[in-house]
Tab-separated table of C-alpha atoms in Angstrom:
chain	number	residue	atom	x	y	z
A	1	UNK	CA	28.851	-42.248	10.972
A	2	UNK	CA	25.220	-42.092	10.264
A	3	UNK	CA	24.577	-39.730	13.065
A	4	UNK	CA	27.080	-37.823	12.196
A	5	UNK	CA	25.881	-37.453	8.956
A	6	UNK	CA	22.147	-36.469	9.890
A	7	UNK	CA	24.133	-33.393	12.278
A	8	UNK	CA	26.261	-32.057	9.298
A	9	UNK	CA	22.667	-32.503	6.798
A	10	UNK	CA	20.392	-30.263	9.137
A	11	UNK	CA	22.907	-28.536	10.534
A	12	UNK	CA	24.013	-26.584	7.486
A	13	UNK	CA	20.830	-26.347	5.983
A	14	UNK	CA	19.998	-23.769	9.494
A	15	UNK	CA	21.337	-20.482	8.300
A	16	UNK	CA	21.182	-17.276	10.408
A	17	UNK	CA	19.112	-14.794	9.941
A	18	UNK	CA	18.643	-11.240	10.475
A	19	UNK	CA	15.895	-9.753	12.753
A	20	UNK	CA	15.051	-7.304	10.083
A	21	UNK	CA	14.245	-9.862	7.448
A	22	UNK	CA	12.402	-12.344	9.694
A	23	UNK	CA	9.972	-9.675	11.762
A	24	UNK	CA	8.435	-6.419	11.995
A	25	UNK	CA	7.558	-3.895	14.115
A	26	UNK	CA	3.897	-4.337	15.748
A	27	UNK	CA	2.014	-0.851	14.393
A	28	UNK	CA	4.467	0.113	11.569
A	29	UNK	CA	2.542	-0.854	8.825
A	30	UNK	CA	1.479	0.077	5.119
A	31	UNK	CA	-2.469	1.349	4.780
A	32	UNK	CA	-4.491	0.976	1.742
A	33	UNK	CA	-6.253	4.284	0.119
A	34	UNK	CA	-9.155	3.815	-2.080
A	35	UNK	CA	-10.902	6.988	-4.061
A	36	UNK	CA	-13.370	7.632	-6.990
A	37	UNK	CA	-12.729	9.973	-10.016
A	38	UNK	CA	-13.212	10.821	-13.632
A	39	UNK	CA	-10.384	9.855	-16.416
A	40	UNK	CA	-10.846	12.106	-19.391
A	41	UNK	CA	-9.135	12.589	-22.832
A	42	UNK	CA	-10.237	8.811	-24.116
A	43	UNK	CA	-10.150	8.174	-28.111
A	44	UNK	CA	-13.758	7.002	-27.142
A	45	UNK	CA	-13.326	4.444	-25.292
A	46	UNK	CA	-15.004	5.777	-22.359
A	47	UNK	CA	-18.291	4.432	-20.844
A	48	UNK	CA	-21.385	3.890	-22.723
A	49	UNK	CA	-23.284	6.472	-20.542
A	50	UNK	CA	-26.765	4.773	-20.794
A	51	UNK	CA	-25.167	1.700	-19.262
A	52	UNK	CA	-23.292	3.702	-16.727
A	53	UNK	CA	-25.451	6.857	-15.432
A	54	UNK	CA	-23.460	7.380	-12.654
A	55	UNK	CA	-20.747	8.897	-14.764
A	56	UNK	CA	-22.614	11.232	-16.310
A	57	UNK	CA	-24.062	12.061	-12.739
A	58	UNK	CA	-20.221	12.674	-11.725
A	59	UNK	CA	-19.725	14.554	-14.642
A	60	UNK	CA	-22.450	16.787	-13.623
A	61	UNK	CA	-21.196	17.073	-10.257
A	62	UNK	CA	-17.502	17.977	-11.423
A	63	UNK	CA	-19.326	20.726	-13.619
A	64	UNK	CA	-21.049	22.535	-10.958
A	65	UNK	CA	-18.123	22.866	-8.956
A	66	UNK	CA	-17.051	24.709	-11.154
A	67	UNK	CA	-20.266	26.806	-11.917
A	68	UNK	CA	-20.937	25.083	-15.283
A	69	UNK	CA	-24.726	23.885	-14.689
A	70	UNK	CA	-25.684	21.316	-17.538
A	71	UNK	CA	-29.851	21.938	-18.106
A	72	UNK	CA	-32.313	19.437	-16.801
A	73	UNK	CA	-33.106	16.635	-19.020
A	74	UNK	CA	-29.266	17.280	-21.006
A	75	UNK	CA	-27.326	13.647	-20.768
A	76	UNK	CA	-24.527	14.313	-23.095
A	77	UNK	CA	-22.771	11.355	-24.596
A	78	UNK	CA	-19.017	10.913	-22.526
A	79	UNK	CA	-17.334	8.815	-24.819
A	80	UNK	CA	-14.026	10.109	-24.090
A	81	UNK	CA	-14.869	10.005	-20.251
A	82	UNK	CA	-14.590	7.539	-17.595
A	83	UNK	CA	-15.585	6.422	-13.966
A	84	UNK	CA	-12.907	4.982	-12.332
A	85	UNK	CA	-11.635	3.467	-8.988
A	86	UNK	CA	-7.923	4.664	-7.371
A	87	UNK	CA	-6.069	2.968	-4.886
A	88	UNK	CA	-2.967	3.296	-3.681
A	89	UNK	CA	-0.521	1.663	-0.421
A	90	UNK	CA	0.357	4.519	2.022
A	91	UNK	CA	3.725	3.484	3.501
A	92	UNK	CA	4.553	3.806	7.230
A	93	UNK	CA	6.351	6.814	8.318
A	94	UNK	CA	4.967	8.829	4.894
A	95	UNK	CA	4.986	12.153	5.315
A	96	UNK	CA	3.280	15.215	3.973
A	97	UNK	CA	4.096	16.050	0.395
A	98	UNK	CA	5.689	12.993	-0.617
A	99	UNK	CA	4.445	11.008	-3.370
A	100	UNK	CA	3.312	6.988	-4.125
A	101	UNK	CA	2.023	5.443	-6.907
A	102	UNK	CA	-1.458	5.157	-7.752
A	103	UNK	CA	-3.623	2.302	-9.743
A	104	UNK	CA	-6.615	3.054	-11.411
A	105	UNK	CA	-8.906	0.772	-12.780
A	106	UNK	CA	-12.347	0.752	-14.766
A	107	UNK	CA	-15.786	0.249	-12.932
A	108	UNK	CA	-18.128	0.895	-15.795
A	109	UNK	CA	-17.809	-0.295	-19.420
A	110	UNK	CA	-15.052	1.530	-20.821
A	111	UNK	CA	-12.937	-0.449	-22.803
A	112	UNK	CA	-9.599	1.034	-23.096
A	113	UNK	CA	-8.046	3.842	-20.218
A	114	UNK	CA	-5.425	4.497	-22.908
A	115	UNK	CA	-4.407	7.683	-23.366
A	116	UNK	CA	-6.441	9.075	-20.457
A	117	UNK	CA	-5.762	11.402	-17.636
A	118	UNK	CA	-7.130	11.106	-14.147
A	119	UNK	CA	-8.498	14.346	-12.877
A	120	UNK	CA	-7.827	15.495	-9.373
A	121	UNK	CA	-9.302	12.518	-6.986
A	122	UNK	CA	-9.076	12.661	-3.060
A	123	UNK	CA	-7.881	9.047	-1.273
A	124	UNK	CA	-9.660	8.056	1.835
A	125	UNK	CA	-8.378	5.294	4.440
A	126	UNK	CA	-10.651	3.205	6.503
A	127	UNK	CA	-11.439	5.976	8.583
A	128	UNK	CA	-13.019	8.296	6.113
A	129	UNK	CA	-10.246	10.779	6.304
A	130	UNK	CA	-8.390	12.283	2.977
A	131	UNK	CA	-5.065	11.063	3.178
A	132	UNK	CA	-3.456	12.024	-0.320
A	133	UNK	CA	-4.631	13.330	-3.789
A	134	UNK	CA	-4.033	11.660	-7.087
A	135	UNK	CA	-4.143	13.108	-10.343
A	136	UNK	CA	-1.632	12.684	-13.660
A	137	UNK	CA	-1.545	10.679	-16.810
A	138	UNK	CA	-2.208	7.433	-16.901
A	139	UNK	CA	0.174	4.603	-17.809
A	140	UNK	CA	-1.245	1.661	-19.427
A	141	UNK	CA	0.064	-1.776	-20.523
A	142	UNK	CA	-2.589	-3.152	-22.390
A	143	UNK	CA	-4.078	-2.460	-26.239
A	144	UNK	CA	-7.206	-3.556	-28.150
A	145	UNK	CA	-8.191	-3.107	-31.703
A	146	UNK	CA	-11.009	-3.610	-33.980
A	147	UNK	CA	-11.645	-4.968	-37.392
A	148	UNK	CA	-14.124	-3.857	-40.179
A	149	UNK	CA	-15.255	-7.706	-40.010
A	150	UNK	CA	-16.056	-7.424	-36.593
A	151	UNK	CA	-12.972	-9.514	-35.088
A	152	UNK	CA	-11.235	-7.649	-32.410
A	153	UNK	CA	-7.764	-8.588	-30.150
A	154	UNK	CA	-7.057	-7.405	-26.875
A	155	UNK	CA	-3.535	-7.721	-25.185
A	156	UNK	CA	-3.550	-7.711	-21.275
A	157	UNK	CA	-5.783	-5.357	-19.360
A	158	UNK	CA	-6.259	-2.003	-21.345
A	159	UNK	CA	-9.027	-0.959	-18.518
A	160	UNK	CA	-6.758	-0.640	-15.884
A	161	UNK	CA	-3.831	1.152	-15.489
A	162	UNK	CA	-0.661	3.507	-13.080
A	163	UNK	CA	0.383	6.531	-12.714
A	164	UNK	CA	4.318	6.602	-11.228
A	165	UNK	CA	4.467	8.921	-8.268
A	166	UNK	CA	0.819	9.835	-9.262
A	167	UNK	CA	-0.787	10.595	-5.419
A	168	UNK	CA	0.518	13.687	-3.136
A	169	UNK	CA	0.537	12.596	0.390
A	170	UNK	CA	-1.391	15.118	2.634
A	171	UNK	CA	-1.710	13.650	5.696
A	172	UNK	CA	0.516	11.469	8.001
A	173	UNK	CA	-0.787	8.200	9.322
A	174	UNK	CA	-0.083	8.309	13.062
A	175	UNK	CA	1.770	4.571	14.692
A	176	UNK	CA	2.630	3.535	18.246
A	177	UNK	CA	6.545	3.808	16.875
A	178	UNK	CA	7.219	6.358	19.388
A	179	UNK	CA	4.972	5.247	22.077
A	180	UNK	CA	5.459	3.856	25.363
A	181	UNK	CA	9.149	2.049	26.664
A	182	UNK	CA	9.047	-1.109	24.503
A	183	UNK	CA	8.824	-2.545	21.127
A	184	UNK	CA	7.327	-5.425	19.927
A	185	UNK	CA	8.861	-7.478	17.244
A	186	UNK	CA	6.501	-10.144	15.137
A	187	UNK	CA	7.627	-12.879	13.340
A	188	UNK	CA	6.905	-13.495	9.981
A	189	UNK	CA	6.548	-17.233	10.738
A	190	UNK	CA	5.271	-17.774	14.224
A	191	UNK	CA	7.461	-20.409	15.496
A	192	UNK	CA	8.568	-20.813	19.453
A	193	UNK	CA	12.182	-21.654	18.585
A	194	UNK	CA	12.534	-19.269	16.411
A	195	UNK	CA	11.220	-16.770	19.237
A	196	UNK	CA	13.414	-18.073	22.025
A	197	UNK	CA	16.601	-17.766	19.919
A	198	UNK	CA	15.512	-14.135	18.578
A	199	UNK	CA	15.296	-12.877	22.846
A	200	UNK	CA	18.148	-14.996	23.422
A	201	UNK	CA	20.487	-13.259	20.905
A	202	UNK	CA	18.833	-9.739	22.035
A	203	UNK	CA	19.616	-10.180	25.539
A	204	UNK	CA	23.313	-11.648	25.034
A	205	UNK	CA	24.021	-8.012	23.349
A	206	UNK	CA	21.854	-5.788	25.972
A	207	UNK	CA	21.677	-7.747	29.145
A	208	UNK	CA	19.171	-10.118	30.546
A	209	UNK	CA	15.938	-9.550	30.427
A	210	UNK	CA	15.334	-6.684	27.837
A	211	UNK	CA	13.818	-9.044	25.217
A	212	UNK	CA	11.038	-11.946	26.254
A	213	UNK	CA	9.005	-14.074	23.838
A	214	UNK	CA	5.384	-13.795	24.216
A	215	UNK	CA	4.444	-16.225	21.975
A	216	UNK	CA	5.186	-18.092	19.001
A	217	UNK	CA	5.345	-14.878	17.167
A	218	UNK	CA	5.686	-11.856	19.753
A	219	UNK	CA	9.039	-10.809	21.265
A	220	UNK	CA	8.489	-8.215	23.495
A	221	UNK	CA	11.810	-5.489	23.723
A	222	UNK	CA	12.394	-2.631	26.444
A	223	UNK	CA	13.346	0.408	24.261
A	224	UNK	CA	14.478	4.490	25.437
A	225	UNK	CA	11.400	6.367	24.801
A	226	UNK	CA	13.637	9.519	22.813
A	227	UNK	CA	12.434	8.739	19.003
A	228	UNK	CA	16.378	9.724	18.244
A	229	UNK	CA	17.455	6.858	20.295
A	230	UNK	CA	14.775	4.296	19.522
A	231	UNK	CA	16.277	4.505	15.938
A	232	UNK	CA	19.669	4.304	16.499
A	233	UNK	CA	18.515	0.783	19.059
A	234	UNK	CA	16.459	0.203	16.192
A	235	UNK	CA	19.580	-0.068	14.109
A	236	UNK	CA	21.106	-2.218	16.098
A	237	UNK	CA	18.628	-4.721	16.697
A	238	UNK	CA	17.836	-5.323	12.779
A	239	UNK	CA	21.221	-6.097	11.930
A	240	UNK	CA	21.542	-9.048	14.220
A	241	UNK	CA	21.200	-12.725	13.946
C-alpha cells in the first residue's frame, strides 16, 4: 500500500510538457540595442550643464548638423535638455520597418524626463552596426515635486522612462534558422532525462534516429533545408510532449 502510494504521489505530480515551452532553438535569439541621444522639451528639469558638459557638447554637435554653429566660448544653459541612454530588445526574425519599444533612461543629473521627447537616436548591437532608430515622446511613470520650505517627494523613477513602439527596425539580424540540415533544440533546464524522453518522443513520430541528445541540454534534430518546410516541421515538433 505504501508503495503504491509513493507511485500515485510522484507519478501525478510528472505532467507533460510541450517542446515549445521547455526549449529553444540554438541561434534564434533576442539582441540587445543600446544608443545615446538628446531628450528635449523638459519643464527644466534637464541637466545642470556645468555638472554635465557632455550635453552641452552633444548639443553642439546636433547643432552643426544642422549648420547652426554656436560661437566659441557660448555654453548656453539646457535646462529643458537632456543626455540620455536608449536601449531596446531586438527580437529574432525582426524585420525591416517594424517597430519595438524603447527605454530611455537619465545619465546626467536631470531630475525628471517628464514631458520630454527623444530626438532621433541610432541603436547599435554588439557589433557596432545601426540596427534601428528611436525617436517619439516619452512615457513616464514617475513624478517629483518641490516645496517653498525646501521638502520635496518623489514617486518611482521620474528619470527614466518608454516610448511604446518607439524604435524603427532598419536592419535584420541574420540566425543559423535556415542553415544547414538540422536543428538544435536547448533545454531550458539541462537535465539528461528530460533529454532522452524529448528524442524519444521525436523519433516515435519521425522514425529512429532523427532526434539524439547531446547532452543534458542539447537535442540534436535532422530537419529539410527549404525554410517553407523547416516551419511547417517546426510546427510540428513544438506542439508535442
Amino acid at each position: 500500500l505504501i508503495i503504491g502510494l509513493v507511485f500515485v504521489t510522484f507519478g501525478s505530480s510528472a505532467q507533460p510538457q510541450r517542446i515549445k515551452d521547455i526549449s529553444s532553438i540554438a541561434g534564434v535569439r533576442d539582441n540587445q540595442l543600446v544608443g545615446y541621444g538628446l531628450v528635449v522639451g523638459l519643464n527644466g528639469t534637464g541637466d545642470q550643464t556645468t555638472q554635465a558638459p557632455f550635453t552641452v557638447q552633444t548639443f553642439k554637435n546636433m547643432l552643426n548638423r544642422f549648420g547652426i554653429k554656436i560661437p566659441d566660448g557660448v555654453s548656453p544653459q539646457l535646462k529643458n535638455v537632456a543626455a540620455v541612454s536608449v536601449h531596446a530588445v531586438l527580437p529574432a526574425f525582426a524585420k525591416p520597418g517594424q517597430t519595438v519599444d524603447v527605454t530611455i533612461s537619465s545619465i546626467a543629473n536631470a531630475k525628471s524626463l517628464r514631458g520630454g521627447s527623444l530626438l532621433l537616436t541610432p541603436l547599435k548591437g554588439i557589433d557596432d552596426k545601426v540596427y534601428a532608430l528611436a525617436q517619439g515622446n516619452l512615457v513616464v511613470g514617475g513624478f517629483g515635486g518641490e516645496g517653498a520650505d525646501g521638502s520635496s517627494i518623489t514617486v518611482n523613477v521620474p528619470s527614466a522612462g518608454r516610448i511604446p513602439n518607439g524604435a524603427s527596425i532598419e536592419r535584420a539580424i541574420p540566425n543559423g534558422f535556415a542553415q544547414g540540415d538540422s536543428l538544435t533544440f536547448n533545454l531550458h533546464r539541462p537535465d539528461f532525462t528530460t533529454a532522452k524522453h524529448m528524442a524519444d518522443s521525436i523519433n516515435k513520430l519521425l522514425g529512429p534516429d532523427v532526434a539524439q541528445a547531446q547532452d543534458a541540454s542539447s537535442i540534436r534534430v535532422s530537419a529539410p533545408r527549404n525554410p517553407a518546410q523547416r516551419v511547417d516541421f517546426l510546427s510540428l515538433l513544438e506542439n508535442l510532449t
